[in-house]
């Protein structure tokens, strides 16, 4: 659990909050407009999303230990390249707009693939493979550290940037992830408890059920990726977490611009992330406890409602009431999001093909996050305001709720069918 948590924290340079802090400096250094930089970010992120299903398959084959090492080194290398992106482009083609776009898009592609994609996937798959009945609790404990770290990261990175300059800040992140996390992963991580002669939760299923009332359906079938994709439950949760990725990415990438529109300074705009983390941390604990006790579709629906509330708050970001709607809405939805991402796939579809199934989900989320910066930037460019794109953001979760009502656990259906078959035999 500790290594899984560290892996997710190591993905920060490849997450939107890690890239977004450097956006203004990149615009200046590369001589690009905000829309052009957002387009490069979108193209790189779309490219990474197309690679993630393959990344999930590789994770199933080589295991989390090797995948963590590869991903850490890849993210560190691409972060170092980003710090020199303008110089690299100028070396090969001085004063060429296309060279700049090619280099920065390539940096974004690999940062997003190894960071937001592979490292995050390794983290969640690892926790999913090591825990079953206590998976929600383990996710909640991990989520406390992740939620707090993700929420304070934009402010901390902004301070790092101001102190050392954007190039040195990028190189410091590259060294931390590419070297330190690479070594930690190789030494300490193991793919699953069975490799160490252990069992999930430290106790086998029979012993667990003899002591505790059964809450979580047994894994009666290991779904392949094509089988999982044919279930309504996969798409309900997939779209639900993807709308979260889209809306929060749009907010994070453009937070300084959103703040400026309503009269807030850059520092004031970034201050929303710390109180948001307080809501996320509290919600994560509650969700971790609930996820082991109730149907996950109800948690998905609450997350979607909270998303919509947070999006409405963006419209009144400059006023106290809107600010609290934004902070509480996205803080609560973030807590549900972090728990559901780790818990739902192994519970619904088993562990054998967890990487391949998670890869499709990560691909969709990364694709959604790729669209967000351009959606926001283009809306502002065309209308001079973010209000229209924010209206789209609060309406999307409401639409997904209709699909969420069908999101039953496939293992429960198999369990009912198996019990019926046993009854007929008797």
Tab-separated table of C-alpha atoms in Angstrom:
chain	number	residue	atom	x	y	z
A	1	UNK	CA	0.000	0.000	0.000
A	2	UNK	CA	2.862	2.376	0.825
A	3	UNK	CA	4.580	1.842	-2.522
A	4	UNK	CA	1.254	2.121	-4.344
A	5	UNK	CA	0.669	5.464	-2.640
A	6	UNK	CA	4.176	6.698	-3.464
A	7	UNK	CA	3.711	5.662	-7.099
A	8	UNK	CA	0.606	7.821	-7.379
A	9	UNK	CA	2.391	10.760	-5.741
A	10	UNK	CA	5.280	10.278	-8.177
A	11	UNK	CA	2.842	10.762	-11.057
A	12	UNK	CA	2.288	14.435	-10.096
A	13	UNK	CA	4.720	15.855	-12.723
A	14	UNK	CA	2.625	14.111	-15.391
A	15	UNK	CA	-0.715	15.130	-13.904
A	16	UNK	CA	-2.517	18.285	-14.982
A	17	UNK	CA	-1.716	20.077	-11.726
A	18	UNK	CA	1.970	19.384	-12.362
A	19	UNK	CA	1.925	20.611	-15.956
A	20	UNK	CA	-0.563	23.438	-15.411
A	21	UNK	CA	1.688	25.287	-12.945
A	22	UNK	CA	4.308	25.617	-15.692
A	23	UNK	CA	1.818	26.719	-18.370
A	24	UNK	CA	2.525	30.469	-18.212
A	25	UNK	CA	6.298	29.915	-18.255
A	26	UNK	CA	6.052	27.518	-21.186
A	27	UNK	CA	3.905	29.996	-23.117
A	28	UNK	CA	6.577	32.654	-22.620
A	29	UNK	CA	9.606	30.435	-23.293
A	30	UNK	CA	8.121	28.729	-26.350
A	31	UNK	CA	6.444	31.878	-27.712
A	32	UNK	CA	3.071	30.120	-27.975
A	33	UNK	CA	-0.442	31.322	-27.267
A	34	UNK	CA	-2.496	29.670	-24.526
A	35	UNK	CA	-4.627	27.951	-27.168
A	36	UNK	CA	-1.527	26.650	-28.989
A	37	UNK	CA	-0.033	25.263	-25.775
A	38	UNK	CA	-3.397	23.720	-24.870
A	39	UNK	CA	-3.536	22.147	-28.335
A	40	UNK	CA	-0.072	20.622	-27.878
A	41	UNK	CA	-1.172	19.330	-24.473
A	42	UNK	CA	-4.333	17.879	-25.992
A	43	UNK	CA	-2.470	16.155	-28.845
A	44	UNK	CA	0.122	14.715	-26.473
A	45	UNK	CA	-2.551	13.521	-24.074
A	46	UNK	CA	-4.628	11.966	-26.862
A	47	UNK	CA	-1.513	10.155	-28.072
A	48	UNK	CA	-0.866	8.830	-24.576
A	49	UNK	CA	-4.489	7.696	-24.246
A	50	UNK	CA	-4.111	5.586	-27.386
A	51	UNK	CA	-1.072	3.864	-25.864
A	52	UNK	CA	-2.597	3.129	-22.452
A	53	UNK	CA	-4.559	-0.042	-23.371
A	54	UNK	CA	-1.225	-1.456	-24.545
A	55	UNK	CA	0.359	-0.226	-21.310
A	56	UNK	CA	-2.280	-2.087	-19.304
A	57	UNK	CA	-1.566	-5.309	-21.184
A	58	UNK	CA	2.173	-4.895	-20.547
A	59	UNK	CA	1.425	-4.369	-16.840
A	60	UNK	CA	-0.385	-7.731	-16.710
A	61	UNK	CA	2.589	-9.430	-18.393
A	62	UNK	CA	5.616	-7.917	-16.637
A	63	UNK	CA	4.050	-7.077	-13.275
A	64	UNK	CA	3.825	-3.914	-11.226
A	65	UNK	CA	7.473	-3.926	-10.102
A	66	UNK	CA	8.983	-3.720	-13.585
A	67	UNK	CA	6.244	-1.402	-14.836
A	68	UNK	CA	6.845	1.010	-11.951
A	69	UNK	CA	10.554	1.170	-12.755
A	70	UNK	CA	9.932	1.767	-16.471
A	71	UNK	CA	7.271	4.398	-15.824
A	72	UNK	CA	9.321	6.297	-13.226
A	73	UNK	CA	12.349	6.489	-15.477
A	74	UNK	CA	10.221	7.461	-18.489
A	75	UNK	CA	8.458	10.258	-16.599
A	76	UNK	CA	11.743	11.580	-15.232
A	77	UNK	CA	13.344	11.614	-18.677
A	78	UNK	CA	10.402	13.345	-20.358
A	79	UNK	CA	10.226	15.960	-17.546
A	80	UNK	CA	13.916	16.719	-18.055
A	81	UNK	CA	13.311	17.096	-21.787
A	82	UNK	CA	10.427	19.514	-21.131
A	83	UNK	CA	12.794	21.759	-19.168
A	84	UNK	CA	14.897	22.136	-22.316
A	85	UNK	CA	12.104	21.936	-24.895
A	86	UNK	CA	12.598	25.427	-26.333
A	87	UNK	CA	16.349	24.863	-26.682
A	88	UNK	CA	15.900	21.445	-28.280
A	89	UNK	CA	13.448	22.859	-30.824
A	90	UNK	CA	15.750	25.803	-31.555
A	91	UNK	CA	18.743	23.478	-32.030
A	92	UNK	CA	17.051	21.435	-34.750
A	93	UNK	CA	15.019	24.206	-36.409
A	94	UNK	CA	15.605	27.776	-35.165
A	95	UNK	CA	12.518	30.003	-35.107
A	96	UNK	CA	10.287	27.160	-36.330
A	97	UNK	CA	6.784	27.064	-34.876
A	98	UNK	CA	6.317	23.475	-36.042
A	99	UNK	CA	9.535	22.314	-34.367
A	100	UNK	CA	8.395	23.868	-31.088
A	101	UNK	CA	4.977	22.218	-31.352
A	102	UNK	CA	6.526	18.853	-32.231
A	103	UNK	CA	8.936	18.878	-29.280
A	104	UNK	CA	6.487	20.106	-26.646
A	105	UNK	CA	3.759	17.730	-27.877
A	106	UNK	CA	6.212	14.836	-27.598
A	107	UNK	CA	7.109	15.877	-24.050
A	108	UNK	CA	3.452	16.036	-23.085
A	109	UNK	CA	2.757	12.655	-24.709
A	110	UNK	CA	5.376	10.800	-22.670
A	111	UNK	CA	4.743	12.747	-19.455
A	112	UNK	CA	1.049	11.942	-19.647
A	113	UNK	CA	1.610	8.307	-20.667
A	114	UNK	CA	4.152	7.488	-17.961
A	115	UNK	CA	2.718	9.845	-15.306
A	116	UNK	CA	-1.048	10.195	-15.343
A	117	UNK	CA	-1.350	6.881	-17.189
A	118	UNK	CA	1.110	4.167	-16.189
A	119	UNK	CA	2.214	5.284	-12.716
A	120	UNK	CA	-1.363	5.942	-11.632
A	121	UNK	CA	-2.444	2.601	-13.096
A	122	UNK	CA	0.373	0.724	-11.330
A	123	UNK	CA	-0.620	2.335	-8.026
A	124	UNK	CA	-4.291	1.400	-8.228
A	125	UNK	CA	-3.697	-2.085	-9.635
A	126	UNK	CA	-1.181	-2.831	-6.876
A	127	UNK	CA	-3.601	-1.910	-4.084
A	128	UNK	CA	-6.360	-3.793	-5.921
A	129	UNK	CA	-4.253	-6.962	-6.047
A	130	UNK	CA	-3.100	-6.882	-2.416
A	131	UNK	CA	-6.476	-6.245	-0.766
A	132	UNK	CA	-10.011	-7.606	-1.157
A	133	UNK	CA	-12.288	-7.290	1.884
A	134	UNK	CA	-10.194	-4.397	3.203
A	135	UNK	CA	-9.684	-2.824	-0.215
A	136	UNK	CA	-11.892	0.130	0.624
A	137	UNK	CA	-10.067	0.761	3.906
A	138	UNK	CA	-6.656	0.483	2.237
A	139	UNK	CA	-7.762	2.862	-0.505
A	140	UNK	CA	-9.068	5.336	2.076
A	141	UNK	CA	-5.789	5.360	4.006
A	142	UNK	CA	-3.807	5.768	0.795
A	143	UNK	CA	-6.288	8.331	-0.458
A	144	UNK	CA	-5.757	10.604	2.547
A	145	UNK	CA	-2.101	11.100	1.641
A	146	UNK	CA	-2.822	11.286	-2.080
A	147	UNK	CA	-5.693	13.745	-1.731
A	148	UNK	CA	-3.734	16.067	0.523
A	149	UNK	CA	-0.621	15.871	-1.671
A	150	UNK	CA	-2.534	16.449	-4.905
A	151	UNK	CA	-4.360	19.397	-3.384
A	152	UNK	CA	-1.254	21.156	-2.066
A	153	UNK	CA	0.890	20.230	-5.100
A	154	UNK	CA	-0.127	23.214	-7.284
A	155	UNK	CA	0.767	25.701	-4.548
A	156	UNK	CA	3.977	23.838	-3.627
A	157	UNK	CA	5.069	23.563	-7.260
A	158	UNK	CA	4.283	27.229	-7.820
A	159	UNK	CA	6.529	28.098	-4.863
A	160	UNK	CA	9.266	25.792	-6.208
A	161	UNK	CA	8.994	27.486	-9.594
A	162	UNK	CA	9.225	30.967	-8.085
A	163	UNK	CA	12.254	30.011	-5.974
A	164	UNK	CA	14.340	28.115	-8.525
A	165	UNK	CA	12.889	29.031	-11.905
A	166	UNK	CA	10.841	26.761	-14.112
A	167	UNK	CA	13.761	24.880	-15.735
A	168	UNK	CA	15.433	23.919	-12.470
A	169	UNK	CA	12.058	23.029	-10.948
A	170	UNK	CA	11.402	20.642	-13.862
A	171	UNK	CA	14.827	19.047	-13.440
A	172	UNK	CA	14.319	18.618	-9.695
A	173	UNK	CA	11.036	16.800	-10.330
A	174	UNK	CA	12.721	14.687	-13.011
A	175	UNK	CA	15.455	13.580	-10.605
A	176	UNK	CA	13.044	12.805	-7.780
A	177	UNK	CA	10.807	10.635	-9.937
A	178	UNK	CA	13.242	9.234	-12.491
A	179	UNK	CA	15.908	8.172	-10.002
A	180	UNK	CA	14.443	7.932	-6.493
A	181	UNK	CA	11.130	6.274	-7.393
A	182	UNK	CA	12.882	3.967	-9.881
A	183	UNK	CA	15.116	2.618	-7.090
A	184	UNK	CA	12.317	2.375	-4.501
A	185	UNK	CA	10.086	0.426	-6.887
A	186	UNK	CA	12.741	-2.119	-7.853
A	187	UNK	CA	13.753	-2.799	-4.260
A	188	UNK	CA	10.454	-2.857	-2.389
A	189	UNK	CA	7.486	-3.543	-4.711
A	190	UNK	CA	6.045	-6.993	-5.438
A	191	UNK	CA	3.209	-7.607	-7.888
A	192	UNK	CA	0.859	-9.591	-5.637
A	193	UNK	CA	0.791	-11.281	-2.211
A	194	UNK	CA	0.983	-14.769	-3.709
A	195	UNK	CA	4.540	-14.025	-4.905
A	196	UNK	CA	5.527	-13.679	-1.243
A	197	UNK	CA	3.583	-16.715	-0.015
A	198	UNK	CA	0.814	-14.505	1.380
A	199	UNK	CA	-2.897	-14.014	0.702
A	200	UNK	CA	-4.979	-10.868	0.200
A	201	UNK	CA	-5.857	-9.040	3.430
A	202	UNK	CA	-3.561	-11.442	5.306
A	203	UNK	CA	-6.404	-13.970	5.658
A	204	UNK	CA	-8.036	-16.327	3.146
A	205	UNK	CA	-11.673	-16.004	2.083
A	206	UNK	CA	-12.928	-18.987	4.076
A	207	UNK	CA	-11.414	-17.708	7.310
A	208	UNK	CA	-12.741	-14.211	6.610
A	209	UNK	CA	-16.304	-15.371	5.958
A	210	UNK	CA	-16.254	-17.589	9.044
A	211	UNK	CA	-15.516	-14.523	11.202
A	212	UNK	CA	-17.313	-11.721	9.360
A	213	UNK	CA	-20.700	-11.302	7.714
A	214	UNK	CA	-20.279	-11.512	3.940
A	215	UNK	CA	-20.418	-8.058	2.399
A	216	UNK	CA	-18.411	-8.362	-0.792
A	217	UNK	CA	-19.377	-10.933	-3.451
A	218	UNK	CA	-16.781	-13.590	-4.124
A	219	UNK	CA	-14.872	-13.308	-7.389
A	220	UNK	CA	-16.498	-16.182	-9.253
A	221	UNK	CA	-15.207	-15.208	-12.677
A	222	UNK	CA	-12.103	-13.463	-13.997
A	223	UNK	CA	-13.403	-11.224	-16.779
A	224	UNK	CA	-11.230	-10.602	-19.822
A	225	UNK	CA	-11.041	-7.098	-21.236
A	226	UNK	CA	-13.564	-7.748	-24.066
A	227	UNK	CA	-15.990	-9.334	-21.587
A	228	UNK	CA	-15.719	-6.381	-19.197
A	229	UNK	CA	-16.313	-3.923	-22.033
A	230	UNK	CA	-19.615	-5.629	-22.824
A	231	UNK	CA	-21.074	-4.842	-19.394
A	232	UNK	CA	-23.099	-1.654	-18.690
A	233	UNK	CA	-21.324	-1.361	-15.330
A	234	UNK	CA	-17.940	-0.802	-16.956
A	235	UNK	CA	-19.171	2.098	-19.071
A	236	UNK	CA	-21.145	3.694	-16.237
A	237	UNK	CA	-18.103	3.867	-13.971
A	238	UNK	CA	-15.771	4.609	-16.878
A	239	UNK	CA	-17.786	7.633	-18.000
A	240	UNK	CA	-18.364	8.744	-14.405
A	241	UNK	CA	-14.686	8.976	-13.493
A	242	UNK	CA	-13.857	10.385	-16.934
A	243	UNK	CA	-16.206	13.348	-16.493
A	244	UNK	CA	-14.430	14.012	-13.190
A	245	UNK	CA	-11.081	13.947	-15.004
A	246	UNK	CA	-12.343	16.311	-17.702
A	247	UNK	CA	-13.886	18.931	-15.429
A	248	UNK	CA	-11.124	18.975	-12.805
A	249	UNK	CA	-8.467	19.110	-15.536
A	250	UNK	CA	-10.199	22.101	-17.085
A	251	UNK	CA	-10.313	23.823	-13.695
A	252	UNK	CA	-6.715	23.002	-12.742
A	253	UNK	CA	-5.149	23.899	-16.087
A	254	UNK	CA	-6.938	27.262	-16.254
A	255	UNK	CA	-7.319	28.152	-12.573
A	256	UNK	CA	-5.257	31.346	-12.776
A	257	UNK	CA	-7.219	32.505	-15.829
A	258	UNK	CA	-10.544	31.551	-14.209
A	259	UNK	CA	-9.535	33.508	-11.133
A	260	UNK	CA	-8.510	36.540	-13.181
A	261	UNK	CA	-11.929	36.571	-14.881
A	262	UNK	CA	-13.611	37.106	-11.509
A	263	UNK	CA	-10.992	39.473	-10.108
A	264	UNK	CA	-8.770	37.063	-8.157
A	265	UNK	CA	-4.970	37.100	-8.233
A	266	UNK	CA	-2.948	34.001	-9.194
A	267	UNK	CA	-2.155	33.352	-5.520
A	268	UNK	CA	-5.808	33.701	-4.488
A	269	UNK	CA	-6.923	31.327	-7.252
A	270	UNK	CA	-4.482	28.618	-6.152
A	271	UNK	CA	-5.644	28.906	-2.537
A	272	UNK	CA	-8.811	26.913	-3.314
A	273	UNK	CA	-6.885	23.615	-3.510
A	274	UNK	CA	-6.009	23.378	0.191
A	275	UNK	CA	-9.587	23.611	1.566
A	276	UNK	CA	-10.678	21.353	-1.279
A	277	UNK	CA	-8.223	18.757	0.041
A	278	UNK	CA	-9.882	18.901	3.477
A	279	UNK	CA	-13.214	17.892	1.927
A	280	UNK	CA	-11.492	15.211	-0.154
A	281	UNK	CA	-9.636	13.688	2.805
A	282	UNK	CA	-12.772	13.505	4.957
A	283	UNK	CA	-14.817	12.089	2.078
A	284	UNK	CA	-12.150	9.515	1.233
A	285	UNK	CA	-12.325	8.015	4.730
A	286	UNK	CA	-16.117	7.796	4.598
A	287	UNK	CA	-16.061	6.342	1.076
A	288	UNK	CA	-13.429	3.768	1.957
A	289	UNK	CA	-15.618	2.514	4.807
A	290	UNK	CA	-18.801	2.623	2.701
A	291	UNK	CA	-17.282	0.874	-0.318
A	292	UNK	CA	-16.919	-2.354	1.682
A	293	UNK	CA	-20.576	-2.187	2.759
A	294	UNK	CA	-22.873	-0.757	0.055
A	295	UNK	CA	-23.369	-1.066	-3.676
A	296	UNK	CA	-20.813	0.986	-5.546
A	297	UNK	CA	-23.376	2.400	-7.976
A	298	UNK	CA	-24.849	4.568	-5.197
A	299	UNK	CA	-21.411	5.990	-4.517
A	300	UNK	CA	-21.015	6.705	-8.229
A	301	UNK	CA	-24.295	8.633	-8.292
A	302	UNK	CA	-23.311	10.760	-5.281
A	303	UNK	CA	-19.965	11.505	-6.945
A	304	UNK	CA	-21.716	12.679	-10.110
A	305	UNK	CA	-24.063	14.969	-8.172
A	306	UNK	CA	-21.069	16.474	-6.336
A	307	UNK	CA	-19.309	17.016	-9.677
A	308	UNK	CA	-22.279	18.982	-10.941
A	309	UNK	CA	-22.408	21.089	-7.763
A	310	UNK	CA	-18.706	21.914	-8.095
A	311	UNK	CA	-19.173	22.931	-11.730
A	312	UNK	CA	-22.026	25.267	-10.797
A	313	UNK	CA	-19.690	26.791	-8.215
A	314	UNK	CA	-17.189	27.667	-10.961
A	315	UNK	CA	-19.720	30.130	-12.370
A	316	UNK	CA	-19.635	32.122	-9.127
A	317	UNK	CA	-15.980	31.479	-8.299
A	318	UNK	CA	-15.409	35.086	-7.215
A	319	UNK	CA	-18.245	35.117	-4.659
A	320	UNK	CA	-18.195	33.365	-1.290
A	321	UNK	CA	-21.190	31.116	-2.036
A	322	UNK	CA	-19.835	30.003	-5.425
A	323	UNK	CA	-16.356	29.491	-3.993
A	324	UNK	CA	-17.689	27.134	-1.320
A	325	UNK	CA	-19.828	25.252	-3.858
A	326	UNK	CA	-16.729	24.719	-6.000
A	327	UNK	CA	-14.501	23.668	-3.098
A	328	UNK	CA	-17.054	21.357	-1.460
A	329	UNK	CA	-18.388	19.895	-4.718
A	330	UNK	CA	-15.044	18.939	-6.210
A	331	UNK	CA	-13.631	18.069	-2.787
A	332	UNK	CA	-16.406	15.532	-2.177
A	333	UNK	CA	-16.365	14.155	-5.733
A	334	UNK	CA	-12.575	13.804	-5.485
A	335	UNK	CA	-12.933	11.571	-2.430
A	336	UNK	CA	-15.422	9.287	-4.171
A	337	UNK	CA	-13.315	9.325	-7.347
A	338	UNK	CA	-10.106	8.129	-5.684
A	339	UNK	CA	-11.844	5.252	-3.892
A	340	UNK	CA	-13.961	4.082	-6.824
A	341	UNK	CA	-11.008	4.039	-9.227
A	342	UNK	CA	-9.166	1.549	-7.032
A	343	UNK	CA	-12.070	-0.543	-5.754
A	344	UNK	CA	-14.470	-1.032	-8.647
A	345	UNK	CA	-12.428	-2.879	-11.309
A	346	UNK	CA	-11.037	-5.766	-9.190
A	347	UNK	CA	-14.371	-6.175	-7.387
A	348	UNK	CA	-16.428	-6.265	-10.575
A	349	UNK	CA	-14.024	-8.063	-12.935
A	350	UNK	CA	-11.356	-9.882	-10.887
A	351	UNK	CA	-7.559	-9.503	-10.748
A	352	UNK	CA	-6.252	-11.634	-13.608
A	353	UNK	CA	-6.797	-9.068	-16.380
A	354	UNK	CA	-6.865	-6.019	-14.115
A	355	UNK	CA	-4.137	-4.168	-16.002
A	356	UNK	CA	-5.824	-4.581	-19.383
A	357	UNK	CA	-9.223	-3.466	-18.052
A	358	UNK	CA	-7.733	-0.550	-16.115
A	359	UNK	CA	-5.814	0.429	-19.240
A	360	UNK	CA	-9.033	1.076	-21.154
A	361	UNK	CA	-10.396	3.119	-18.267
A	362	UNK	CA	-7.177	5.132	-17.985
A	363	UNK	CA	-7.221	5.676	-21.746
A	364	UNK	CA	-10.725	7.142	-21.566
A	365	UNK	CA	-9.862	9.347	-18.600
A	366	UNK	CA	-6.690	10.625	-20.212
A	367	UNK	CA	-8.579	11.331	-23.439
A	368	UNK	CA	-11.191	13.273	-21.466
A	369	UNK	CA	-8.505	15.261	-19.684
A	370	UNK	CA	-6.895	15.980	-23.058
A	371	UNK	CA	-10.046	17.661	-24.293
A	372	UNK	CA	-10.475	19.897	-21.240
A	373	UNK	CA	-7.725	22.526	-21.704
A	374	UNK	CA	-8.655	23.139	-25.340
A	375	UNK	CA	-12.379	23.199	-24.522
A	376	UNK	CA	-11.817	25.866	-21.892
A	377	UNK	CA	-9.263	27.860	-23.901
A	378	UNK	CA	-11.342	27.804	-27.099
A	379	UNK	CA	-14.526	28.758	-25.245
A	380	UNK	CA	-12.747	31.727	-23.697
A	381	UNK	CA	-11.223	32.708	-27.045
A	382	UNK	CA	-14.601	32.642	-28.820
A	383	UNK	CA	-16.830	34.140	-26.130
A	384	UNK	CA	-14.481	35.986	-23.780
A	385	UNK	CA	-15.883	33.957	-20.876
A	386	UNK	CA	-15.832	30.452	-19.394
A	387	UNK	CA	-19.566	30.394	-18.605
A	388	UNK	CA	-20.618	28.378	-21.675
A	389	UNK	CA	-18.072	25.600	-21.185
A	390	UNK	CA	-18.874	25.482	-17.448
A	391	UNK	CA	-22.532	24.903	-18.344
A	392	UNK	CA	-21.430	21.845	-20.338
A	393	UNK	CA	-19.391	20.668	-17.345
A	394	UNK	CA	-22.297	20.659	-14.889
A	395	UNK	CA	-24.702	18.986	-17.335
A	396	UNK	CA	-22.472	16.002	-18.244
A	397	UNK	CA	-22.542	14.294	-14.813
A	398	UNK	CA	-26.339	14.571	-14.719
A	399	UNK	CA	-26.532	12.662	-18.019
A	400	UNK	CA	-24.201	9.909	-16.733
A	401	UNK	CA	-26.445	9.353	-13.681
A	402	UNK	CA	-29.015	7.683	-15.959
A	403	UNK	CA	-26.407	5.106	-16.981
A	404	UNK	CA	-25.183	4.735	-13.390
A	405	UNK	CA	-28.584	3.375	-12.346
A	406	UNK	CA	-27.782	0.207	-14.373
A	407	UNK	CA	-24.300	-0.298	-12.878
A	408	UNK	CA	-24.737	-3.607	-11.011
A	409	UNK	CA	-21.782	-5.785	-10.017
A	410	UNK	CA	-21.454	-8.617	-12.612
A	411	UNK	CA	-20.138	-10.953	-9.883
A	412	UNK	CA	-23.459	-10.663	-8.027
A	413	UNK	CA	-25.363	-11.817	-11.106
A	414	UNK	CA	-23.023	-14.783	-11.504
A	415	UNK	CA	-23.463	-15.570	-7.800
A	416	UNK	CA	-27.257	-15.595	-8.122
A	417	UNK	CA	-27.078	-17.807	-11.217
A	418	UNK	CA	-24.681	-20.206	-9.476
A	419	UNK	CA	-26.936	-20.465	-6.426
A	420	UNK	CA	-29.937	-21.131	-8.669
A	421	UNK	CA	-27.999	-23.843	-10.482
A	422	UNK	CA	-27.061	-25.488	-7.181
A	423	UNK	CA	-30.704	-25.368	-6.059
A	424	UNK	CA	-31.849	-27.091	-9.257
A	425	UNK	CA	-29.261	-29.850	-8.761
A	426	UNK	CA	-30.559	-30.453	-5.242
